[in-house]
Coordinates of C-alpha atoms and ligand atoms in Angstrom, one line a residue:
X1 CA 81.2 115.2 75.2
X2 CA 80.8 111.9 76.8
X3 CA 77.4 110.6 75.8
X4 CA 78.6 111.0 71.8
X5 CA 81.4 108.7 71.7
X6 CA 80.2 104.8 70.8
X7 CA 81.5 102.9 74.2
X8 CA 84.2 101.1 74.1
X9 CA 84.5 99.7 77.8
X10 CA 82.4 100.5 80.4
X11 CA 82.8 100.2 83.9
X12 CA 79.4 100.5 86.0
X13 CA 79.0 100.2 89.4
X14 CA 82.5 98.9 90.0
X15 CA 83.7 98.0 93.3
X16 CA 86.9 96.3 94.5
X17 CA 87.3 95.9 98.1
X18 CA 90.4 94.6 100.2
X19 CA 88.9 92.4 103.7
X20 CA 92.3 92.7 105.8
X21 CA 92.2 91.5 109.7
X22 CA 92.1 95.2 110.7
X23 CA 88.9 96.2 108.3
X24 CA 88.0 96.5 104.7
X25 CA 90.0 98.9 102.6
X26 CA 87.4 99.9 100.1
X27 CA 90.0 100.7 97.1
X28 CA 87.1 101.3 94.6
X29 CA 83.7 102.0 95.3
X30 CA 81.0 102.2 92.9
X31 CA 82.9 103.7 89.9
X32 CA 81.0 104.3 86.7
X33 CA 83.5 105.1 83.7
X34 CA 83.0 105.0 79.8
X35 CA 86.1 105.0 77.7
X36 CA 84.7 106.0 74.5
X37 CA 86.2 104.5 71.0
X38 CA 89.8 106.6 70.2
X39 CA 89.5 108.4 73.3
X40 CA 92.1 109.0 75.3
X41 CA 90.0 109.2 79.2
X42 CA 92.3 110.9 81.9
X43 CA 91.7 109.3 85.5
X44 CA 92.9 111.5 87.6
X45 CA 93.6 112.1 91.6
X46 CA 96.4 112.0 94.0
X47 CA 98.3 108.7 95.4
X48 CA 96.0 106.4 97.2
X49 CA 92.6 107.4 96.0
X50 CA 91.9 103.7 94.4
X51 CA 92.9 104.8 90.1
X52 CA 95.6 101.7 90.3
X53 CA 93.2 99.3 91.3
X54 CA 90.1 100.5 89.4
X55 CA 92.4 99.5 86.4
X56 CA 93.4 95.9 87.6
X57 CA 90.0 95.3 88.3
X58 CA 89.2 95.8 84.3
X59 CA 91.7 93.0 83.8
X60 CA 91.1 90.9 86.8
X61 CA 94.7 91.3 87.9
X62 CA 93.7 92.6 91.8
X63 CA 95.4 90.7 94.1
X64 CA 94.6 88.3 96.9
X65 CA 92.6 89.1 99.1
X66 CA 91.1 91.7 96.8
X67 CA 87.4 91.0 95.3
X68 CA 86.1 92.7 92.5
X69 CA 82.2 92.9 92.1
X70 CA 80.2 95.4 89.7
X71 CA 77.2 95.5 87.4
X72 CA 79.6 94.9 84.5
X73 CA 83.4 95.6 83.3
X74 CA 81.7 95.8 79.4
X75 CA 84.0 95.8 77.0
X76 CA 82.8 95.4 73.0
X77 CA 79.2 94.2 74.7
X78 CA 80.9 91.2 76.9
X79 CA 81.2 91.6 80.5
X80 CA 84.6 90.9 81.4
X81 CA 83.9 90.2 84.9
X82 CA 81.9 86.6 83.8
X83 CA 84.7 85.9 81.3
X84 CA 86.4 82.2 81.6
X85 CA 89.8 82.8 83.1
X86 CA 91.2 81.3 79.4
X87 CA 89.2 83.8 77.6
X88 CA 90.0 86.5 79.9
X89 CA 93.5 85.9 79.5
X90 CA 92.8 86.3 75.4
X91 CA 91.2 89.7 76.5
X92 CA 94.7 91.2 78.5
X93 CA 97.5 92.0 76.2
X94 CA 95.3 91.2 72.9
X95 CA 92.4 93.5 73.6
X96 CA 93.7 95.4 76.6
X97 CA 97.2 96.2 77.2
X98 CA 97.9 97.8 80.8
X99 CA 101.3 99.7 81.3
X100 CA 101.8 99.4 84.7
X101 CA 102.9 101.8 87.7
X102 CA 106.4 100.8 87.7
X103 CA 108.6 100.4 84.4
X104 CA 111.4 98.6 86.3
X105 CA 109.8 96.1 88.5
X106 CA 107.8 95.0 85.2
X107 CA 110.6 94.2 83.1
X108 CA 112.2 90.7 83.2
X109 CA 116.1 91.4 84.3
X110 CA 117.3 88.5 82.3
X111 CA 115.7 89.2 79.1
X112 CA 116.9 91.0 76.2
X113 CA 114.6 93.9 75.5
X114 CA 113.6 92.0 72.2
X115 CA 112.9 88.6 73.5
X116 CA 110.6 90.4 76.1
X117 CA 108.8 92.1 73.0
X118 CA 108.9 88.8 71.1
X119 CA 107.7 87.0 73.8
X120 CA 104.7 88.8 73.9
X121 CA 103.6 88.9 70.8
X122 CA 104.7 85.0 70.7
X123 CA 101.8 84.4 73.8
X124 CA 99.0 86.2 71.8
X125 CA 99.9 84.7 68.9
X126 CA 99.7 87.7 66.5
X127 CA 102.9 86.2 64.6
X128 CA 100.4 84.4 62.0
X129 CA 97.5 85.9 62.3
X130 CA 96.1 82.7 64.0
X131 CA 96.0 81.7 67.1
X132 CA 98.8 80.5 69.4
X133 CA 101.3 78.3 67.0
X134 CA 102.6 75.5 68.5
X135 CA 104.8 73.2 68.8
X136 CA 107.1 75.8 70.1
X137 CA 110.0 76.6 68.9
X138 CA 109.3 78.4 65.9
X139 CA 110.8 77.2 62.6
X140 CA 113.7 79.7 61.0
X141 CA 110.9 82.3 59.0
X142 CA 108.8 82.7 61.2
X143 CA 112.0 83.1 63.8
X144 CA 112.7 86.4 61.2
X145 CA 109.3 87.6 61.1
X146 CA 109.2 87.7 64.8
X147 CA 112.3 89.5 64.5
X148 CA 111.2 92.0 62.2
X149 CA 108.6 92.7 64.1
X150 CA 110.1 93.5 67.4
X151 CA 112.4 96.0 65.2
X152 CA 109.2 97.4 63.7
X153 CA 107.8 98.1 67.2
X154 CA 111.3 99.0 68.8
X155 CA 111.6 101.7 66.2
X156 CA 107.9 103.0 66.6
X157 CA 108.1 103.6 69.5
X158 CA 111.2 105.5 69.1
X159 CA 114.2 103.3 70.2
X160 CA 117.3 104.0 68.4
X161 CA 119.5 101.8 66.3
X162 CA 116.7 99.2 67.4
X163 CA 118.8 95.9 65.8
X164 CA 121.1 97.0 68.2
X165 CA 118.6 98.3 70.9
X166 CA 116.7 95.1 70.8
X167 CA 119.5 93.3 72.3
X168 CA 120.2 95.0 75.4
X169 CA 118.7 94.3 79.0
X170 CA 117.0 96.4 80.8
X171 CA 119.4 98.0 83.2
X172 CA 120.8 99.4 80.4
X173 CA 118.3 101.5 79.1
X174 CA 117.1 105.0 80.6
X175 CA 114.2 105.4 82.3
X176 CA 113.0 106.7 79.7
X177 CA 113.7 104.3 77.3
X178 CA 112.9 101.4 79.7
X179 CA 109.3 103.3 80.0
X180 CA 109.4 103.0 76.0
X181 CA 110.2 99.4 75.8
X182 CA 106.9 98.7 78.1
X183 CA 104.6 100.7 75.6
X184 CA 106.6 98.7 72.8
X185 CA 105.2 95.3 74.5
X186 CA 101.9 97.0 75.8
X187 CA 101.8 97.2 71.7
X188 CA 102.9 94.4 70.4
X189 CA 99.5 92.6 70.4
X190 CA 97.8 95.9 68.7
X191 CA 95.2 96.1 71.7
X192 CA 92.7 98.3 71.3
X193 CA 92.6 100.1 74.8
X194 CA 95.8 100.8 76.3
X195 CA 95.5 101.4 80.6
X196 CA 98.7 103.7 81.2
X197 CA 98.8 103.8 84.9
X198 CA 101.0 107.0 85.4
X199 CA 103.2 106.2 82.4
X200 CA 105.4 109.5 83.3
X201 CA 105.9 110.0 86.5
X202 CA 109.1 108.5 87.3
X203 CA 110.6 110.6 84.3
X204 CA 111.8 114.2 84.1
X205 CA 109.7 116.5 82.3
X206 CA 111.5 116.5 78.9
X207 CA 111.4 113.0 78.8
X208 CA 107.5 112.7 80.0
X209 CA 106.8 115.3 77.3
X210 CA 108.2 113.1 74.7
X211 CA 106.6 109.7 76.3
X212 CA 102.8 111.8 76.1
X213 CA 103.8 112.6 72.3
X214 CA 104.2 109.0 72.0
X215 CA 101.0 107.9 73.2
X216 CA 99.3 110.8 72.1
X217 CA 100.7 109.5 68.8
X218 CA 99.5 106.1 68.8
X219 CA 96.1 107.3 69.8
X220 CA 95.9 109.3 66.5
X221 CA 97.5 107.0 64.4
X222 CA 96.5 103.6 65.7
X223 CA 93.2 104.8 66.9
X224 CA 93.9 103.0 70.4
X225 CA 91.5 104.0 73.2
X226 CA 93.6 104.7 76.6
X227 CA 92.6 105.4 80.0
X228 CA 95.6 107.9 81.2
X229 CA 96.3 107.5 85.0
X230 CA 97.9 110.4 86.6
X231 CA 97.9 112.4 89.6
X232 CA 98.6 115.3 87.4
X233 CA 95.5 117.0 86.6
X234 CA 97.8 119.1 84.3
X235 CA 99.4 116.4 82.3
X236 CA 95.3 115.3 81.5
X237 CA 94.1 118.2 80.7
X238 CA 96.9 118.6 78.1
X239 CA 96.1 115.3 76.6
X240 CA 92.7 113.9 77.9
X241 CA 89.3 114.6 76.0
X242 CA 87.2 114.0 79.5
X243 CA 88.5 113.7 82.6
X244 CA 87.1 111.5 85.5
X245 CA 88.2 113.1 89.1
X246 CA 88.6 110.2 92.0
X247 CA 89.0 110.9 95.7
X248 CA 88.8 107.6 98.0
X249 CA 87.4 105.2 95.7
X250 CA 85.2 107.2 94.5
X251 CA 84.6 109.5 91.3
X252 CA 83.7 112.7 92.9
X253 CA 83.8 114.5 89.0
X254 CA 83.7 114.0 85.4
X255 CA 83.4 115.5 82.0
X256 CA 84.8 117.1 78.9
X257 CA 87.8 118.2 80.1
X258 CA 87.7 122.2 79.3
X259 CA 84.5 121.7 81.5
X260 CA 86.4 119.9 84.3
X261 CA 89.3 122.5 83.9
X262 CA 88.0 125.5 83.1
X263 CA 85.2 125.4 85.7
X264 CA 85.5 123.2 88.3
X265 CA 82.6 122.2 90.6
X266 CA 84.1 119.7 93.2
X267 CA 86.3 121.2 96.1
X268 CA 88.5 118.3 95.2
X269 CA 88.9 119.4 91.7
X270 CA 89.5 122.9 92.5
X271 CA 92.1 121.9 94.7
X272 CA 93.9 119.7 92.4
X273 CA 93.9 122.9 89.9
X274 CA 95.5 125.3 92.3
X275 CA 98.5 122.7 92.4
X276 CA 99.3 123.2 89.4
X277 CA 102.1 125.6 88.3
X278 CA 101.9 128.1 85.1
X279 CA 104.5 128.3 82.4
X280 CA 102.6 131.1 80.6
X281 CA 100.1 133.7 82.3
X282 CA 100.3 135.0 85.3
X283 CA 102.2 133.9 88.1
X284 CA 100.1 132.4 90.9
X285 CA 100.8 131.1 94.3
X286 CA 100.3 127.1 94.4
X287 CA 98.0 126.0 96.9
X288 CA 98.4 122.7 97.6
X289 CA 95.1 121.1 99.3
X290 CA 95.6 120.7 103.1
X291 CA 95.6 117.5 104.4
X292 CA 96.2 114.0 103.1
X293 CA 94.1 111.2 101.5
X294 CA 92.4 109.2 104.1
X295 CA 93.1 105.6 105.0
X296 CA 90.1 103.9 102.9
X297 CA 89.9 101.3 105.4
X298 CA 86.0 101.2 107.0
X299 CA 85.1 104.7 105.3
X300 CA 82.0 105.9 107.3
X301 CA 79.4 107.1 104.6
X302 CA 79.1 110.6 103.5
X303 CA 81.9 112.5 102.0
X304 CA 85.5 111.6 102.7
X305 CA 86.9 114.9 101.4
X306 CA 85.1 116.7 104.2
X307 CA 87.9 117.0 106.5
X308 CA 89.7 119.1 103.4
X309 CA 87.0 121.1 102.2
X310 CA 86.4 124.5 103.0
X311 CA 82.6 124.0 102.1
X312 CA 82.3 121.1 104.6
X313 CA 79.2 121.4 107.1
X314 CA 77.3 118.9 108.6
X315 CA 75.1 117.6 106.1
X316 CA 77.9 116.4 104.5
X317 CA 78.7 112.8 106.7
X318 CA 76.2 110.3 107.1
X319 CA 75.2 109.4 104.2
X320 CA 76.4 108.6 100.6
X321 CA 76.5 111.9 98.6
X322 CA 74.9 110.9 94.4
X323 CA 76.6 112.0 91.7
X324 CA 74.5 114.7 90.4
X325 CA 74.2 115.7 86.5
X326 CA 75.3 119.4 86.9
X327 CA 74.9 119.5 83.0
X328 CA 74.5 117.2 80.1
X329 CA 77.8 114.8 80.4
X330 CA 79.0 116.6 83.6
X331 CA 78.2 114.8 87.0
X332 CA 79.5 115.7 90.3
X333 CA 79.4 114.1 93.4
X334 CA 79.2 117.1 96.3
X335 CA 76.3 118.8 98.4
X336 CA 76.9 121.8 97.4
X337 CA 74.8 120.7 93.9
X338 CA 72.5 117.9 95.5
X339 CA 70.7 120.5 97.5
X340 CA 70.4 123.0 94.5
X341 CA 67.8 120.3 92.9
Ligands
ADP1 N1 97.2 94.5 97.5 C1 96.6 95.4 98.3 N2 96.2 95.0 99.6 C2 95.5 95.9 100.4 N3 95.3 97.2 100.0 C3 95.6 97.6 98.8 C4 96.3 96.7 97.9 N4 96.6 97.4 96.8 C5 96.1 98.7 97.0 N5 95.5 98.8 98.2 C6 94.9 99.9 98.8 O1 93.9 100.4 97.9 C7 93.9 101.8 97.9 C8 94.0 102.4 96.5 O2 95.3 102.2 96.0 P1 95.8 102.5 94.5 O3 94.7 102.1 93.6 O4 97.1 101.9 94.4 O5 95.8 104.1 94.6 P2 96.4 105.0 93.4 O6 96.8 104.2 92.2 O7 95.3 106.0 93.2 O8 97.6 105.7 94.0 C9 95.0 102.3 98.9 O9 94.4 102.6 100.1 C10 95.9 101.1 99.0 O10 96.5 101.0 100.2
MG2 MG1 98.6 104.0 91.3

């Protein structure tokens, strides 16, 4: 359960808003998250609810005219938030490695795959041990060792024939593989939480199957901490030890994740459940939620799943609905369990 995993990074009270000439969009709005150390933490909720930017905020990559503010982005007891930009910049990659949304528009066209990888590595330094090493370029061994280890992480993270591999551009690989190649630099810097912002979705399913091995993998073996983005409730609860529900900014569940999945308390949650389909088991119809996410620009107070919800009644606009601790290391954030108190 949450509350018996040392903290790794913590996220309390985080808000990020977006002030555009037709109204705030309020991406984030007061998210509380603790990625515990080795855990892999699934956030989790469909397009547009606010997981993309709730993990740029950690690395202080939201983009203008987005503004960040919270009571801390802890990670390893220093809040990120007050970093200097040149120590921040220590923190991304080194400390924590984000693979981001879209494999292709991340990869650099006119780089081999291995200079990409080397390049990385080269920027945090990791080559020696010792800092950045400069003057750049590199003298002839430590040219090999680089080498060596972009092959090292190439194979890892299960490239083929990686001399060869290592040499290619990105428009040659598969999806797949090009997803692969971004966990390869992601890694390259051995960070110790990894952000995968839906590392699978643009994949078919026996590729994303292979792709969670991997991470699963590197979580056992390299005891990395990652925060799994998904809209796949499914994919998290295969993978994830808690799971952290978000609906318009806002975490609306969270908890061990045969809690969370087994018995759901948001409306939200048990929505998200009845969309997913059953290999084994009985066959059930899928119920997808009715509705859409809302625009989360000027959100009134009170709950913005409301015009979804078969539960809704008036009490629930208004005014902001708590999270409520339904049991030790399970909170949810509905009126249906405020009102019970
Ligand atoms: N650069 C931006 N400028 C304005 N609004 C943005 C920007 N990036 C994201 N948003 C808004 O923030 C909200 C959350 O987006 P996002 O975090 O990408 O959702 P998710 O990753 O859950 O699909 C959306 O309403 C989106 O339109
Ligand atoms: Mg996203």
């Amino acid at each position: 359960m949450e509350a018996q995993i040392e903290a790794l990074l913590e996220l309390r009270n985080l808000t990020t808003v977006f002030p555009l000439k037709r109204g705030v969009v309020q991406a984030v709005t007061g998210v509380d998250l603790t990625l515990g150390r080795g855990e892999i933490l699934g956030l989790v909720g469909e397009s547009g609810c606010g997981k993309s930017v709730t993990m740029l905020s950690i690395l202080r990559l939201v983009p203008y005219p987005g503004q960040t503010v919270a009571h801390g982005v802890v990670f390893e007891g220093r809040d990120l938030l007050k970093l200097p930009p040149g120590e921040m910049r220590k923190v991304r990659g080194r400390d924590i490695a984000m693979i981001f949304q879209d494999p292709m528009s991340t990869l650099n066209p006119v780089f081999s795959i291995g200079e990409q990888i080397g390049e990385s590595m080269r920027i945090h330094g990791l080559l020696d041990g010792v800092g950045l090493r400069l003057p750049w370029p590199f003298d002839r061994s430590s040219r090999r060792a680089e080498r060596e280890r972009v092959l090292q992480m190439l194979a890892e993270v299960g490239i083929p024939a990686p001399a060869e591999a290592s040499r290619r551009y990105p428009h040659e690989y598969s999806g797949g593989m090009q997803q692969r190649a971004l966990i390869a630099i992601a890694l390259s810097c051995e960070p110790k939480v990894l952000l995968a912002d839906e590392p699978t979705t643009a994949l078919d399913v026996t590729v994303q199957a292979q792709i969670m091995d991997l991470l699963n993998r590197i979580n056992r073996e390299r005891g990395t901490s990652i925060i799994l983005v998904t809209h796949d409730l499914g994919l998290a609860a295969e993978f994830c030890q808690n799971i952290a529900v978000m609906y318009a900014g806002r975490i609306v569940e969270k908890g061990a994740t045969d809690k969370v999945t087994e018995d759901p308390r948001h409306p939200y949650t048990h929505g998200l459940l009845a969309c997913i389909p059953r290999i084994r088991g009985e066959r059930k119809k899928l119920d997808p939620i009715p509705g859409a996410v809302p625009d989360l620009i000027n959100l009134p107070p009170g709950c913005a799943f409301h015009p979804r919800c078969s539960f809704a009644r008036q009490e629930c606009l208004g005014h902001d609905i708590p999270l409520v601790e339904v049991e030790p290391g399970r909170v949810v954030r509905c009126i249906l369990y405020t009102e019970t108190r």
